[in-house]
Tab-separated table of C-alpha atoms in Angstrom:
chain	number	residue	atom	x	y	z
A	16	UNK	CA	-9.292	-16.905	28.899
A	17	UNK	CA	-5.737	-18.223	28.885
A	18	UNK	CA	-6.030	-19.161	25.066
A	19	UNK	CA	-7.248	-15.574	24.284
A	20	UNK	CA	-4.356	-14.143	26.063
A	21	UNK	CA	-2.136	-16.415	24.172
A	22	UNK	CA	-3.698	-15.499	20.833
A	23	UNK	CA	-3.430	-11.760	21.894
A	24	UNK	CA	0.256	-11.956	22.787
A	25	UNK	CA	0.936	-13.816	19.394
A	26	UNK	CA	-0.892	-11.103	17.450
A	27	UNK	CA	1.021	-8.317	19.406
A	28	UNK	CA	4.371	-10.043	18.622
A	29	UNK	CA	3.366	-10.199	14.917
A	30	UNK	CA	2.600	-6.669	14.636
A	31	UNK	CA	5.713	-5.529	16.489
A	32	UNK	CA	7.627	-7.708	14.320
A	33	UNK	CA	6.066	-6.216	11.149
A	34	UNK	CA	6.417	-2.635	12.236
A	35	UNK	CA	10.088	-2.816	13.184
A	36	UNK	CA	12.567	-1.626	10.528
A	37	UNK	CA	9.690	0.115	8.763
A	38	UNK	CA	9.961	3.766	7.851
A	39	UNK	CA	7.390	4.701	10.538
A	40	UNK	CA	9.528	2.849	13.178
A	41	UNK	CA	12.573	4.680	11.996
A	42	UNK	CA	10.825	8.312	12.279
A	43	UNK	CA	9.337	7.442	15.649
A	44	UNK	CA	12.772	6.634	17.051
A	45	UNK	CA	14.110	9.807	15.446
A	46	UNK	CA	11.248	11.986	16.852
A	47	UNK	CA	11.652	10.323	20.397
A	48	UNK	CA	15.466	11.136	20.373
A	49	UNK	CA	14.683	14.845	19.202
A	50	UNK	CA	12.355	15.387	21.947
A	51	UNK	CA	14.993	14.683	24.455
A	52	UNK	CA	16.475	18.138	23.837
A	53	UNK	CA	13.184	19.595	24.997
A	54	UNK	CA	13.765	21.117	28.604
A	55	UNK	CA	10.390	20.194	29.801
A	56	UNK	CA	11.212	16.451	29.612
A	57	UNK	CA	12.738	15.074	32.765
A	58	UNK	CA	14.421	11.864	33.601
A	59	UNK	CA	12.062	10.812	36.278
A	60	UNK	CA	9.022	10.935	33.852
A	61	UNK	CA	10.882	10.183	30.757
A	62	UNK	CA	8.637	7.455	29.559
A	63	UNK	CA	5.404	9.238	30.114
A	64	UNK	CA	6.804	12.612	28.642
A	65	UNK	CA	7.721	10.916	25.340
A	66	UNK	CA	4.388	9.443	24.991
A	67	UNK	CA	2.819	12.681	25.693
A	68	UNK	CA	5.124	14.506	23.129
A	69	UNK	CA	4.394	11.824	20.431
A	70	UNK	CA	0.623	12.192	21.010
A	71	UNK	CA	0.689	15.956	20.773
A	72	UNK	CA	2.718	15.774	17.793
A	73	UNK	CA	0.405	13.608	15.925
A	74	UNK	CA	2.762	10.456	15.844
A	75	UNK	CA	0.734	8.535	18.193
A	76	UNK	CA	-2.101	8.534	15.602
A	77	UNK	CA	0.115	7.562	12.739
A	78	UNK	CA	1.368	4.418	14.875
A	79	UNK	CA	-2.317	3.612	15.572
A	80	UNK	CA	-3.231	3.727	11.904
A	81	UNK	CA	-0.284	1.572	11.152
A	82	UNK	CA	-1.286	-1.169	13.842
A	83	UNK	CA	-4.779	-0.934	12.489
A	84	UNK	CA	-3.707	-1.691	8.968
A	85	UNK	CA	-1.720	-4.703	10.174
A	86	UNK	CA	-4.889	-5.813	12.366
A	87	UNK	CA	-6.856	-5.850	9.042
A	88	UNK	CA	-4.625	-8.387	7.241
A	89	UNK	CA	-3.610	-10.438	10.270
A	90	UNK	CA	-4.014	-13.983	9.735
A	91	UNK	CA	-6.498	-15.899	11.793
A	92	UNK	CA	-5.088	-16.806	15.231
A	93	UNK	CA	-3.220	-20.043	15.137
A	94	UNK	CA	-0.980	-22.142	17.671
A	95	UNK	CA	2.621	-20.564	17.928
A	96	UNK	CA	3.988	-24.037	17.004
A	97	UNK	CA	1.780	-24.383	14.038
A	98	UNK	CA	3.605	-24.754	10.639
A	99	UNK	CA	3.524	-21.860	8.257
A	100	UNK	CA	1.356	-23.756	5.958
A	101	UNK	CA	-1.469	-23.827	8.368
A	102	UNK	CA	-1.472	-20.034	8.781
A	103	UNK	CA	-1.650	-19.786	4.910
A	104	UNK	CA	-4.500	-22.285	4.764
A	105	UNK	CA	-5.714	-24.532	7.605
A	106	UNK	CA	-7.304	-27.300	5.248
A	107	UNK	CA	-4.731	-29.535	3.580
A	108	UNK	CA	-6.955	-30.445	0.768
A	109	UNK	CA	-7.454	-26.795	-0.079
A	110	UNK	CA	-3.561	-26.285	-0.046
A	111	UNK	CA	-3.152	-29.309	-2.585
A	112	UNK	CA	-5.866	-27.683	-4.780
A	113	UNK	CA	-4.297	-24.354	-4.716
A	114	UNK	CA	-0.734	-25.849	-5.461
A	115	UNK	CA	-2.335	-27.947	-8.385
A	116	UNK	CA	-3.881	-24.951	-9.731
A	117	UNK	CA	-0.555	-23.014	-9.630
A	118	UNK	CA	1.277	-25.733	-11.483
A	119	UNK	CA	-1.273	-25.668	-14.218
A	120	UNK	CA	-0.976	-21.862	-14.618
A	121	UNK	CA	2.761	-22.058	-14.721
A	122	UNK	CA	2.645	-24.906	-17.120
A	123	UNK	CA	0.546	-22.809	-19.214
A	124	UNK	CA	3.085	-20.035	-18.997
A	125	UNK	CA	6.115	-21.923	-19.747
A	126	UNK	CA	4.426	-23.765	-22.637
A	127	UNK	CA	3.802	-20.259	-24.186
A	128	UNK	CA	7.422	-19.369	-23.511
A	129	UNK	CA	8.471	-22.509	-25.560
A	130	UNK	CA	5.960	-22.212	-28.408
A	131	UNK	CA	6.803	-18.430	-29.039
A	132	UNK	CA	10.482	-18.775	-28.202
A	133	UNK	CA	10.301	-16.112	-25.707
A	134	UNK	CA	12.034	-16.102	-22.295
A	135	UNK	CA	10.184	-15.352	-19.112
A	136	UNK	CA	12.321	-12.484	-18.580
A	137	UNK	CA	15.253	-10.577	-20.527
A	138	UNK	CA	17.087	-7.193	-20.522
A	139	UNK	CA	15.730	-4.865	-23.045
A	140	UNK	CA	18.392	-3.371	-25.566
A	141	UNK	CA	19.240	0.139	-24.939
A	142	UNK	CA	17.278	1.462	-27.938
A	143	UNK	CA	14.106	-0.247	-26.685
A	144	UNK	CA	14.688	1.201	-23.270
A	145	UNK	CA	14.849	4.675	-24.696
A	146	UNK	CA	11.867	4.043	-26.733
A	147	UNK	CA	9.683	2.803	-23.876
A	148	UNK	CA	10.867	5.800	-21.666
A	149	UNK	CA	9.862	8.242	-24.286
A	150	UNK	CA	6.370	6.876	-24.709
A	151	UNK	CA	5.753	5.951	-21.056
A	152	UNK	CA	2.847	8.269	-20.893
A	153	UNK	CA	1.430	7.192	-24.022
A	154	UNK	CA	1.610	3.651	-24.393
A	155	UNK	CA	-1.758	3.070	-25.478
A	156	UNK	CA	-0.794	4.297	-28.945
A	157	UNK	CA	1.453	1.315	-29.366
A	158	UNK	CA	-0.086	-1.689	-31.399
A	159	UNK	CA	2.428	-4.544	-31.168
A	160	UNK	CA	1.166	-7.847	-32.893
A	161	UNK	CA	0.232	-9.986	-29.846
A	162	UNK	CA	-1.991	-12.398	-31.776
A	163	UNK	CA	0.194	-15.414	-30.681
A	164	UNK	CA	-0.209	-14.487	-26.959
A	165	UNK	CA	-3.034	-16.295	-25.330
A	166	UNK	CA	-4.544	-15.691	-21.723
A	167	UNK	CA	-3.047	-17.995	-19.297
A	168	UNK	CA	-6.512	-18.997	-18.099
A	169	UNK	CA	-9.929	-17.849	-18.352
A	170	UNK	CA	-12.542	-17.436	-15.470
A	171	UNK	CA	-14.584	-20.409	-16.721
A	172	UNK	CA	-11.316	-22.513	-16.293
A	173	UNK	CA	-10.977	-21.471	-12.749
A	174	UNK	CA	-14.650	-22.204	-11.954
A	175	UNK	CA	-14.314	-25.575	-13.181
A	176	UNK	CA	-11.505	-26.341	-10.742
A	177	UNK	CA	-13.687	-24.968	-7.762
A	178	UNK	CA	-16.653	-26.823	-9.035
A	179	UNK	CA	-14.821	-30.421	-8.995
A	180	UNK	CA	-13.092	-29.776	-5.466
A	181	UNK	CA	-14.235	-32.102	-2.953
A	182	UNK	CA	-13.103	-32.659	0.751
A	183	UNK	CA	-11.744	-36.284	0.684
A	184	UNK	CA	-12.626	-36.552	4.592
A	185	UNK	CA	-16.138	-35.608	4.209
A	186	UNK	CA	-19.113	-37.632	3.515
A	187	UNK	CA	-21.810	-35.417	1.861
A	188	UNK	CA	-24.477	-37.770	3.128
A	189	UNK	CA	-23.582	-36.982	6.837
A	190	UNK	CA	-25.398	-33.857	7.019
A	191	UNK	CA	-28.916	-33.234	5.673
A	192	UNK	CA	-28.304	-29.572	5.463
A	193	UNK	CA	-25.423	-29.839	3.027
A	194	UNK	CA	-26.865	-32.816	1.209
A	195	UNK	CA	-29.868	-30.409	0.236
A	196	UNK	CA	-27.433	-28.008	-1.325
A	197	UNK	CA	-28.106	-28.265	-5.086
A	198	UNK	CA	-25.556	-25.800	-6.431
A	199	UNK	CA	-22.297	-26.472	-8.189
A	200	UNK	CA	-19.903	-25.944	-5.108
A	201	UNK	CA	-19.585	-29.181	-3.236
A	202	UNK	CA	-17.401	-28.338	-0.383
A	203	UNK	CA	-18.783	-27.710	3.069
A	204	UNK	CA	-17.450	-24.269	4.399
A	205	UNK	CA	-18.776	-22.011	7.292
A	206	UNK	CA	-20.669	-19.255	5.703
A	207	UNK	CA	-23.185	-16.672	7.200
A	208	UNK	CA	-26.809	-16.960	6.860
A	209	UNK	CA	-29.295	-14.044	6.388
A	210	UNK	CA	-29.479	-13.208	9.967
A	211	UNK	CA	-25.718	-12.972	10.525
A	212	UNK	CA	-25.335	-11.073	7.091
A	213	UNK	CA	-27.780	-8.583	8.551
A	214	UNK	CA	-25.930	-8.064	11.671
A	215	UNK	CA	-22.633	-7.731	9.755
A	216	UNK	CA	-24.206	-5.261	7.149
A	217	UNK	CA	-26.245	-3.344	9.898
A	218	UNK	CA	-25.419	-0.003	8.580
A	219	UNK	CA	-27.242	-0.960	5.326
A	220	UNK	CA	-30.531	-1.383	6.807
A	221	UNK	CA	-33.615	0.359	5.393
A	222	UNK	CA	-33.728	2.839	8.297
A	223	UNK	CA	-30.128	4.109	7.930
A	224	UNK	CA	-29.256	6.943	5.487
A	225	UNK	CA	-27.156	5.735	2.547
A	226	UNK	CA	-25.417	7.493	-0.077
A	227	UNK	CA	-26.453	5.819	-3.515
A	228	UNK	CA	-29.953	5.293	-2.389
A	229	UNK	CA	-32.417	7.285	-4.719
A	230	UNK	CA	-35.797	6.744	-2.975
A	231	UNK	CA	-36.699	8.839	0.108
A	232	UNK	CA	-35.461	8.230	3.567
A	233	UNK	CA	-36.811	9.595	6.955
A	234	UNK	CA	-34.331	12.567	6.310
A	235	UNK	CA	-34.645	14.351	3.025
A	236	UNK	CA	-31.709	13.059	0.711
A	237	UNK	CA	-30.165	16.483	0.521
A	238	UNK	CA	-29.999	17.048	4.087
A	239	UNK	CA	-28.479	13.631	4.699
A	240	UNK	CA	-25.851	14.218	1.999
A	241	UNK	CA	-25.055	17.674	3.450
A	242	UNK	CA	-24.556	16.415	6.867
A	243	UNK	CA	-22.812	13.172	5.744
A	244	UNK	CA	-20.264	15.258	4.028
A	245	UNK	CA	-19.801	17.452	6.929
A	246	UNK	CA	-19.110	14.432	9.138
A	247	UNK	CA	-16.789	13.045	6.454
A	248	UNK	CA	-14.557	16.194	6.476
A	249	UNK	CA	-14.506	15.935	10.501
A	250	UNK	CA	-13.322	12.322	10.144
A	251	UNK	CA	-10.442	13.305	7.668
A	252	UNK	CA	-9.446	16.018	10.028
A	253	UNK	CA	-9.187	13.425	12.994
A	254	UNK	CA	-6.941	11.312	10.758
A	255	UNK	CA	-8.038	7.964	12.297
A	256	UNK	CA	-8.163	5.081	10.034
A	257	UNK	CA	-10.705	2.994	12.323
A	258	UNK	CA	-13.174	6.071	12.285
A	259	UNK	CA	-12.844	6.625	8.516
A	260	UNK	CA	-13.595	2.686	8.015
A	261	UNK	CA	-16.848	3.023	10.022
A	262	UNK	CA	-17.851	6.274	8.120
A	263	UNK	CA	-17.553	4.839	4.626
A	264	UNK	CA	-19.961	1.853	5.480
A	265	UNK	CA	-22.588	4.522	4.482
A	266	UNK	CA	-20.812	5.402	1.303
A	267	UNK	CA	-18.086	8.040	0.475
A	268	UNK	CA	-18.969	11.555	-0.894
A	269	UNK	CA	-17.221	11.658	-4.358
A	270	UNK	CA	-15.169	14.621	-3.223
A	271	UNK	CA	-13.656	12.965	-0.085
A	272	UNK	CA	-13.460	9.292	-1.308
A	273	UNK	CA	-9.827	9.338	-2.506
A	274	UNK	CA	-8.517	10.886	0.896
A	275	UNK	CA	-10.868	8.645	2.986
A	276	UNK	CA	-9.695	5.293	1.104
A	277	UNK	CA	-6.081	6.329	1.491
A	278	UNK	CA	-6.785	7.099	5.239
A	279	UNK	CA	-8.432	3.658	5.770
A	280	UNK	CA	-5.665	1.639	3.875
A	281	UNK	CA	-2.868	3.649	5.603
A	282	UNK	CA	-1.367	4.955	2.447
A	283	UNK	CA	0.800	8.124	2.708
A	284	UNK	CA	2.278	9.393	-0.466
A	285	UNK	CA	5.883	10.312	0.924
A	286	UNK	CA	8.961	11.153	-1.306
A	287	UNK	CA	10.121	7.660	-0.211
A	288	UNK	CA	7.003	6.106	-1.978
A	289	UNK	CA	7.505	8.396	-5.013
A	290	UNK	CA	11.164	7.199	-5.170
A	291	UNK	CA	10.085	3.474	-4.956
A	292	UNK	CA	7.741	3.804	-7.644
A	293	UNK	CA	10.243	5.402	-9.889
A	294	UNK	CA	12.611	2.353	-9.098
A	295	UNK	CA	9.923	0.005	-10.261
A	296	UNK	CA	9.425	2.053	-13.272
A	297	UNK	CA	13.267	1.796	-14.017
A	298	UNK	CA	12.934	-2.013	-13.644
A	299	UNK	CA	10.279	-1.909	-16.316
A	300	UNK	CA	12.313	0.135	-18.584
A	301	UNK	CA	15.243	-2.058	-18.198
A	302	UNK	CA	13.655	-5.566	-18.267
A	303	UNK	CA	11.016	-7.161	-20.460
A	304	UNK	CA	9.032	-9.764	-18.895
A	305	UNK	CA	6.615	-12.440	-20.763
A	306	UNK	CA	3.817	-11.007	-18.425
A	307	UNK	CA	4.200	-7.549	-20.137
A	308	UNK	CA	2.683	-8.789	-23.431
A	309	UNK	CA	-0.082	-10.579	-21.384
A	310	UNK	CA	-0.797	-7.320	-19.464
A	311	UNK	CA	-0.765	-5.350	-22.853
A	312	UNK	CA	-3.283	-7.791	-24.401
A	313	UNK	CA	-5.557	-7.879	-21.282
A	314	UNK	CA	-5.723	-4.174	-21.146
A	315	UNK	CA	-6.431	-3.791	-24.877
A	316	UNK	CA	-9.062	-6.466	-24.794
A	317	UNK	CA	-10.948	-5.057	-21.657
A	318	UNK	CA	-10.417	-1.496	-20.608
A	319	UNK	CA	-9.446	-0.058	-24.034
A	320	UNK	CA	-12.831	-1.017	-25.421
A	321	UNK	CA	-14.701	0.195	-22.208
A	322	UNK	CA	-16.431	3.499	-22.438
A	323	UNK	CA	-15.650	4.419	-18.867
A	324	UNK	CA	-11.909	3.248	-18.627
A	325	UNK	CA	-10.441	3.640	-22.048
A	326	UNK	CA	-9.245	7.099	-21.110
A	327	UNK	CA	-6.947	5.712	-18.507
A	328	UNK	CA	-5.240	2.968	-20.665
A	329	UNK	CA	-1.871	4.459	-19.985
A	330	UNK	CA	-2.310	4.621	-16.418
A	331	UNK	CA	-3.200	0.921	-16.427
A	332	UNK	CA	-0.254	-0.112	-18.182
A	333	UNK	CA	2.109	1.970	-15.909
A	334	UNK	CA	0.419	0.543	-12.736
A	335	UNK	CA	0.247	-3.093	-13.768
A	336	UNK	CA	3.823	-3.217	-15.401
A	337	UNK	CA	5.232	-1.828	-12.153
A	338	UNK	CA	3.003	-4.176	-9.898
A	339	UNK	CA	4.723	-7.058	-11.865
A	340	UNK	CA	8.099	-6.096	-10.616
A	341	UNK	CA	7.194	-5.231	-7.064
A	342	UNK	CA	8.641	-7.759	-4.621
A	343	UNK	CA	7.083	-6.129	-1.631
A	344	UNK	CA	3.867	-7.804	-2.856
A	345	UNK	CA	5.238	-11.246	-1.917
A	346	UNK	CA	4.638	-10.391	1.679
A	347	UNK	CA	1.005	-11.104	1.249
A	348	UNK	CA	1.863	-14.825	0.479
A	349	UNK	CA	2.367	-15.116	4.346
A	350	UNK	CA	-1.450	-15.145	4.733
A	351	UNK	CA	-2.515	-16.262	1.346
A	352	UNK	CA	-3.131	-19.774	0.351
A	353	UNK	CA	-1.215	-19.200	-2.718
A	354	UNK	CA	2.564	-19.347	-3.343
A	355	UNK	CA	4.715	-17.168	-5.503
A	356	UNK	CA	5.419	-18.884	-9.108
A	357	UNK	CA	9.131	-19.590	-9.447
A	358	UNK	CA	11.411	-19.717	-12.423
A	359	UNK	CA	14.795	-20.953	-12.447
A	360	UNK	CA	17.940	-19.437	-14.285
A	361	UNK	CA	18.678	-21.526	-17.436
A	362	UNK	CA	20.687	-24.645	-16.604
A	363	UNK	CA	19.996	-24.579	-12.914
A	364	UNK	CA	16.671	-26.214	-12.696
A	365	UNK	CA	15.555	-27.126	-9.167
A	366	UNK	CA	18.411	-25.390	-7.438
A	367	UNK	CA	16.626	-23.047	-4.924
A	368	UNK	CA	19.742	-20.602	-4.910
A	369	UNK	CA	19.025	-19.993	-8.633
A	370	UNK	CA	15.333	-19.513	-8.248
A	371	UNK	CA	13.831	-16.233	-9.445
A	372	UNK	CA	10.384	-15.271	-7.990
A	373	UNK	CA	8.141	-14.369	-10.916
A	374	UNK	CA	5.580	-11.926	-9.331
A	375	UNK	CA	1.968	-11.968	-10.025
A	376	UNK	CA	0.309	-9.967	-12.790
A	377	UNK	CA	-7.924	-2.262	-11.117
A	378	UNK	CA	-9.017	0.377	-13.333
A	379	UNK	CA	-11.887	2.140	-11.434
A	380	UNK	CA	-9.108	3.533	-9.121
A	381	UNK	CA	-7.920	5.644	-12.063
A	382	UNK	CA	-11.079	7.725	-11.243
A	383	UNK	CA	-9.713	8.659	-7.862
A	384	UNK	CA	-5.846	8.993	-8.081
A	385	UNK	CA	-3.966	10.792	-10.739
A	386	UNK	CA	-0.563	10.871	-9.283
A	387	UNK	CA	0.982	7.639	-10.512
A	388	UNK	CA	2.821	6.660	-7.209
A	389	UNK	CA	-0.325	7.232	-5.091
A	390	UNK	CA	-2.477	5.302	-7.820
A	391	UNK	CA	0.060	2.532	-7.728
A	392	UNK	CA	0.001	2.384	-3.906
A	393	UNK	CA	-3.856	2.240	-3.717
A	394	UNK	CA	-3.919	-0.625	-6.347
A	395	UNK	CA	-1.301	-2.719	-4.476
A	396	UNK	CA	-3.030	-2.319	-1.106
A	397	UNK	CA	-6.441	-3.161	-2.513
A	398	UNK	CA	-4.857	-6.279	-4.140
A	399	UNK	CA	-2.958	-7.432	-0.985
A	400	UNK	CA	-5.928	-6.908	1.202
A	401	UNK	CA	-8.947	-7.909	-0.792
A	402	UNK	CA	-8.595	-8.911	-4.514
A	403	UNK	CA	-6.047	-11.729	-4.302
A	404	UNK	CA	-8.568	-13.706	-2.364
A	405	UNK	CA	-10.722	-13.642	-5.727
A	406	UNK	CA	-7.935	-15.618	-7.610
A	407	UNK	CA	-6.808	-18.243	-5.172
A	408	UNK	CA	-8.412	-21.302	-3.619
A	409	UNK	CA	-8.978	-21.275	0.054
A	410	UNK	CA	-11.340	-21.728	2.938
A	411	UNK	CA	-11.126	-18.140	4.061
A	412	UNK	CA	-14.594	-16.378	4.339
A	413	UNK	CA	-13.910	-13.741	1.791
A	414	UNK	CA	-12.216	-16.267	-0.523
A	415	UNK	CA	-13.908	-17.043	-4.054
A	416	UNK	CA	-14.906	-20.487	-2.824
A	417	UNK	CA	-16.880	-19.127	0.214
A	418	UNK	CA	-18.243	-16.531	-1.944
A	419	UNK	CA	-19.658	-18.851	-4.617
A	420	UNK	CA	-20.986	-21.183	-1.761
A	421	UNK	CA	-22.615	-18.188	-0.204
A	422	UNK	CA	-24.215	-16.894	-3.371
A	423	UNK	CA	-25.670	-20.323	-4.186
A	424	UNK	CA	-27.069	-20.869	-0.674
A	425	UNK	CA	-28.604	-17.448	-0.469
A	426	UNK	CA	-30.407	-17.853	-3.730
A	427	UNK	CA	-31.473	-21.440	-3.127
A	428	UNK	CA	-32.639	-20.579	0.433
A	429	UNK	CA	-34.671	-17.458	-0.258
A	430	UNK	CA	-35.569	-17.608	-3.993
A	431	UNK	CA	-35.936	-21.576	-4.333
A	432	UNK	CA	-38.394	-21.327	-7.243
A	433	UNK	CA	-36.144	-19.372	-9.368
A	434	UNK	CA	-32.932	-21.482	-8.297
A	435	UNK	CA	-34.629	-24.760	-9.221
A	436	UNK	CA	-35.984	-23.414	-12.524
A	437	UNK	CA	-32.586	-22.296	-13.626
A	438	UNK	CA	-30.919	-25.419	-12.637
A	439	UNK	CA	-33.385	-27.543	-14.259
A	440	UNK	CA	-32.974	-25.825	-17.581
A	441	UNK	CA	-28.980	-26.286	-17.284
A	442	UNK	CA	-28.514	-22.561	-16.304
A	443	UNK	CA	-26.887	-22.966	-12.953
A	444	UNK	CA	-26.834	-19.393	-11.553
A	445	UNK	CA	-22.913	-19.587	-10.507
A	446	UNK	CA	-22.035	-19.996	-14.123
A	447	UNK	CA	-23.417	-16.634	-14.726
A	448	UNK	CA	-22.473	-14.665	-11.636
A	449	UNK	CA	-18.812	-16.018	-11.270
A	450	UNK	CA	-17.431	-13.638	-13.671
A	451	UNK	CA	-19.077	-10.715	-11.740
A	452	UNK	CA	-17.650	-11.943	-8.322
A	453	UNK	CA	-14.264	-12.776	-9.462
A	454	UNK	CA	-13.660	-9.238	-10.929
A	455	UNK	CA	-15.561	-7.712	-7.927
A	456	UNK	CA	-18.116	-6.384	-10.521
A	457	UNK	CA	-15.500	-4.096	-12.376
A	458	UNK	CA	-16.384	-3.694	-15.850
A	459	UNK	CA	-20.140	-4.786	-15.115
A	460	UNK	CA	-21.545	-1.760	-13.027
A	461	UNK	CA	-21.475	1.724	-13.740
A	462	UNK	CA	-18.306	3.409	-12.212
A	463	UNK	CA	-20.314	5.442	-9.633
A	464	UNK	CA	-22.255	2.263	-8.440
A	465	UNK	CA	-18.967	0.156	-8.536
A	466	UNK	CA	-17.215	2.775	-6.263
A	467	UNK	CA	-20.300	2.711	-3.937
A	468	UNK	CA	-19.852	-1.025	-3.789
A	469	UNK	CA	-16.250	-0.879	-3.057
A	470	UNK	CA	-16.909	1.684	-0.271
A	471	UNK	CA	-18.603	-1.177	1.534
A	472	UNK	CA	-15.935	-3.721	0.801
A	473	UNK	CA	-13.304	-1.378	2.456
A	474	UNK	CA	-15.788	-0.465	5.273
A	475	UNK	CA	-16.598	-3.783	6.167
A	476	UNK	CA	-13.109	-5.069	5.366
A	477	UNK	CA	-15.049	-7.992	3.605
A	478	UNK	CA	-15.790	-9.345	0.198
A	479	UNK	CA	-18.895	-11.076	1.241
A	480	UNK	CA	-21.005	-8.264	-0.122
A	481	UNK	CA	-20.097	-9.439	-3.743
A	482	UNK	CA	-21.986	-12.552	-3.219
A	483	UNK	CA	-24.932	-10.813	-1.482
A	484	UNK	CA	-25.117	-8.395	-4.632
A	485	UNK	CA	-24.931	-11.340	-7.096
A	486	UNK	CA	-27.631	-12.909	-5.365
A	487	UNK	CA	-29.764	-9.702	-5.127
A	488	UNK	CA	-29.365	-9.185	-9.097
A	489	UNK	CA	-30.806	-12.506	-9.658
A	490	UNK	CA	-33.742	-11.666	-7.237
A	491	UNK	CA	-34.231	-8.402	-8.988
A	492	UNK	CA	-34.501	-10.119	-12.485
A	493	UNK	CA	-36.298	-13.133	-11.105
A	494	UNK	CA	-39.542	-12.438	-13.262
A	495	UNK	CA	-37.728	-12.393	-16.525
A	496	UNK	CA	-35.336	-15.330	-15.553
A	497	UNK	CA	-38.651	-17.356	-14.753
A	498	UNK	CA	-39.439	-17.267	-18.322
A	499	UNK	CA	-36.209	-18.421	-19.993
A	500	UNK	CA	-35.594	-21.996	-21.154
A	501	UNK	CA	-31.873	-22.002	-21.619
A	502	UNK	CA	-28.391	-20.977	-20.306
A	503	UNK	CA	-28.095	-18.617	-23.282
A	504	UNK	CA	-31.466	-16.857	-22.730
A	505	UNK	CA	-30.683	-16.462	-18.969
A	506	UNK	CA	-27.204	-14.979	-19.846
A	507	UNK	CA	-29.059	-12.531	-22.285
A	508	UNK	CA	-31.281	-11.313	-19.449
A	509	UNK	CA	-28.327	-10.691	-17.225
A	510	UNK	CA	-25.942	-9.455	-19.956
A	511	UNK	CA	-26.228	-5.917	-19.105
A	512	UNK	CA	-26.261	-4.867	-15.317
A	513	UNK	CA	-24.555	-1.380	-15.886
A	514	UNK	CA	-27.930	0.524	-15.164
A	515	UNK	CA	-28.546	-1.177	-11.886
A	516	UNK	CA	-28.573	0.811	-8.586
A	517	UNK	CA	-26.320	-1.300	-6.057
A	518	UNK	CA	-27.457	0.233	-2.647
A	519	UNK	CA	-31.149	-0.311	-3.180
A	520	UNK	CA	-30.587	-3.742	-4.425
A	521	UNK	CA	-28.660	-4.768	-1.415
A	522	UNK	CA	-30.863	-3.076	1.230
A	523	UNK	CA	-33.953	-4.981	-0.174
A	524	UNK	CA	-32.377	-8.306	-0.684
A	525	UNK	CA	-30.800	-8.235	2.969
A	526	UNK	CA	-33.576	-6.467	4.906
A	527	UNK	CA	-36.843	-7.059	3.001
A	528	UNK	CA	-36.686	-10.814	2.978
A	529	UNK	CA	-38.954	-12.648	5.349
A	530	UNK	CA	-37.209	-15.389	7.086
């Protein structure tokens, strides 16, 4: 009991510290001072009167939503005297592996700088600044020669690092349960079994109405959709993040998704946010980063060739280029196992006072938000809350390492014949599914299905559903996969999953399996 109280007090102190000095804190102070002019407020009941005023004027809900947002990204409880590195990642060998991976990525980046004789950052000449400003909304028409620029790393490179990771303090022969794991991931981490997953994703049960399920339910689909839409509008009117997050677990109506996601993630497109976005845009115009060319090439090779996303090419450049200049993103490194890469001013290598943080480099969001500043805020929040975990090595339950282990365990446990067959022919399932999970299925599912999947990621505040869906896809194609005799043939069977319906797959896999 005492430990729980200590953890609670630490969490409260953390949230108070985070909110102090924010725009909301200043607004609350201003409103509290302003209400003192109200003749109905007396000195004897000052505290309660101010509380009632803030509640009646809607500021209490804004504060609740801000606190709820902080709770959603709050690191796991840790002893007050624990070093900062333990908050980022409790396992030392994971920290070392992440640090080693970061060095490798940075080395690749620096090697490219040397080979191409291009600095990490430089100021654009005035004529280039004017040129970029004039074509800001049509950058997709530009065709620079980027043939010499190469990707810093490929998903398969990252997968190999995860596969080769071992816990030096653990003898895999100690536990029969893990010794029987025949997948590629050989690190023992705490993951959920099917019973725990059913409890977590309870709202996805076969008896619960879901947007995205085509087959019949106890309630006629059109009646459920109409009622669900009506409730969704009521949730928006209440303006409570927690209620909205619970609601989207059954899927978002298309017309309400943008506003519901913004409410859950506590995004308010205020004039200050627009100004901040314009400042980032100004930084893009003034300074040229090496990552700009990498971003440009990545968009050209992916979204520009995608039938769903090519129309948003200009939006993607704008958001990603601004994101690479946004120092507020660095705050998420407090609870991420990763550390921001650093570069040093020429001739000052190793001197921290001359260190320059080189900020890190999601197309489906373009379907929801057309105001650049709001689109940018949504992308940034999705990244710092969820997607950064797909690109860093950690023991977190939603980290890519745990997702890989969860996927392999689910498939081996509930479809052992399929798992063993693929393993025997040299087609380890993870080698196929990894690219789906590391991109949160973006670019692989049809957009409407992808957004239904992301509804659940946001609703459950968890990425574990990615591993469940990956296993469900293999289970769905099991009959075809049992006939293949090579990795190439298995990849061919799963080359196109864009026609799959996400929600029926998830429901059947989670709740139709006999345990």
